[in-house]
Amino acid sequence: MTAWQLQEAKNQFSAVVEAALAGEPQRVTRRGKPAVVVLADEEYERLRHLEKAKAPTFAEHLLAMPQDDGEFERLQVKPRDVEF
């Protein structure tokens, strides 16, 4: 993956986009630290669908809860004073 400094990426944005469209993601750094990655829209959509496919549905999440009717240890805490 090619890395570009932010100012260089601004000056050569067309080259950054062309490289991303050619299938090579382009990393842009700001102050020497990775900031963003430019990639083709097609690759972005592929990654989004892949992420969604791996995520459990709400029903799967609920069904994954423990079903053993286990007991939970309760803390012995004094209730706070309340004024009415």
Coordinates of C-alpha atoms in Angstrom, one line a residue:
M1 CA 0.0 0.0 0.0
T2 CA 1.4 3.4 -1.0
A3 CA 1.6 6.1 1.7
W4 CA 1.1 9.7 0.9
Q5 CA 1.7 12.8 3.1
L6 CA -1.5 14.8 3.2
Q7 CA -0.1 17.8 1.3
E8 CA 1.3 15.5 -1.4
A9 CA -2.0 13.7 -1.6
K10 CA -3.8 17.0 -2.1
N11 CA -1.4 18.1 -4.8
Q12 CA -1.6 14.7 -6.6
F13 CA -5.2 13.7 -5.8
S14 CA -5.8 12.5 -9.3
A15 CA -2.9 10.1 -9.0
V16 CA -4.2 8.9 -5.6
V17 CA -7.6 8.2 -7.1
E18 CA -6.3 6.5 -10.2
A19 CA -4.1 4.2 -8.1
A20 CA -7.1 3.3 -5.8
L21 CA -9.2 2.6 -8.9
A22 CA -6.5 0.3 -10.2
G23 CA -7.0 -1.8 -7.1
E24 CA -4.3 -0.5 -4.8
P25 CA -5.5 1.2 -1.7
Q26 CA -3.7 4.5 -0.9
R27 CA -2.9 5.5 2.7
V28 CA -2.8 9.2 3.5
T29 CA -0.8 10.3 6.6
R30 CA -1.2 13.5 8.6
R31 CA 1.7 14.7 10.8
G32 CA 3.4 11.3 10.2
K33 CA 0.5 9.2 11.4
P34 CA -2.0 7.2 9.3
A35 CA -5.2 9.2 8.8
V36 CA -7.3 7.7 6.0
V37 CA -7.2 5.1 3.3
V38 CA -8.5 5.9 -0.2
L39 CA -9.9 2.9 -2.0
A40 CA -12.2 2.2 -4.9
D41 CA -16.0 2.4 -4.2
E42 CA -16.4 -1.2 -5.4
E43 CA -13.9 -2.4 -2.8
Y44 CA -15.5 -0.3 -0.1
E45 CA -19.0 -1.8 -0.9
R46 CA -17.5 -5.3 -0.9
L47 CA -16.0 -4.7 2.6
R48 CA -19.3 -3.2 3.9
H49 CA -21.3 -6.3 2.7
L50 CA -18.7 -8.6 4.2
E51 CA -18.9 -6.9 7.5
K52 CA -22.7 -7.0 7.5
A53 CA -22.6 -10.7 6.6
K54 CA -20.5 -11.5 9.6
A55 CA -22.6 -9.5 12.1
P56 CA -25.1 -11.6 14.0
T57 CA -28.8 -10.6 13.7
F58 CA -30.6 -9.3 16.8
A59 CA -32.4 -12.7 17.1
E60 CA -29.1 -14.6 17.0
H61 CA -27.7 -12.3 19.6
L62 CA -30.7 -13.0 21.9
L63 CA -30.5 -16.7 21.3
A64 CA -26.8 -16.7 22.3
M65 CA -27.7 -15.5 25.8
P66 CA -27.1 -18.2 28.6
Q67 CA -30.1 -20.2 29.2
D68 CA -29.0 -22.0 32.4
D69 CA -31.0 -20.0 34.9
G70 CA -27.9 -19.4 36.8
E71 CA -28.0 -17.3 39.9
F72 CA -26.1 -14.0 40.2
E73 CA -24.4 -13.0 43.4
R74 CA -26.1 -9.9 44.8
L75 CA -24.1 -7.2 46.5
Q76 CA -25.1 -6.3 50.1
V77 CA -25.5 -2.6 49.7
K78 CA -27.3 -0.3 52.2
P79 CA -29.9 1.8 50.4
R80 CA -29.3 5.5 50.3
D81 CA -31.3 7.9 52.4
V82 CA -34.1 9.6 50.6
E83 CA -35.9 12.8 51.8
F84 CA -39.5 13.4 50.8

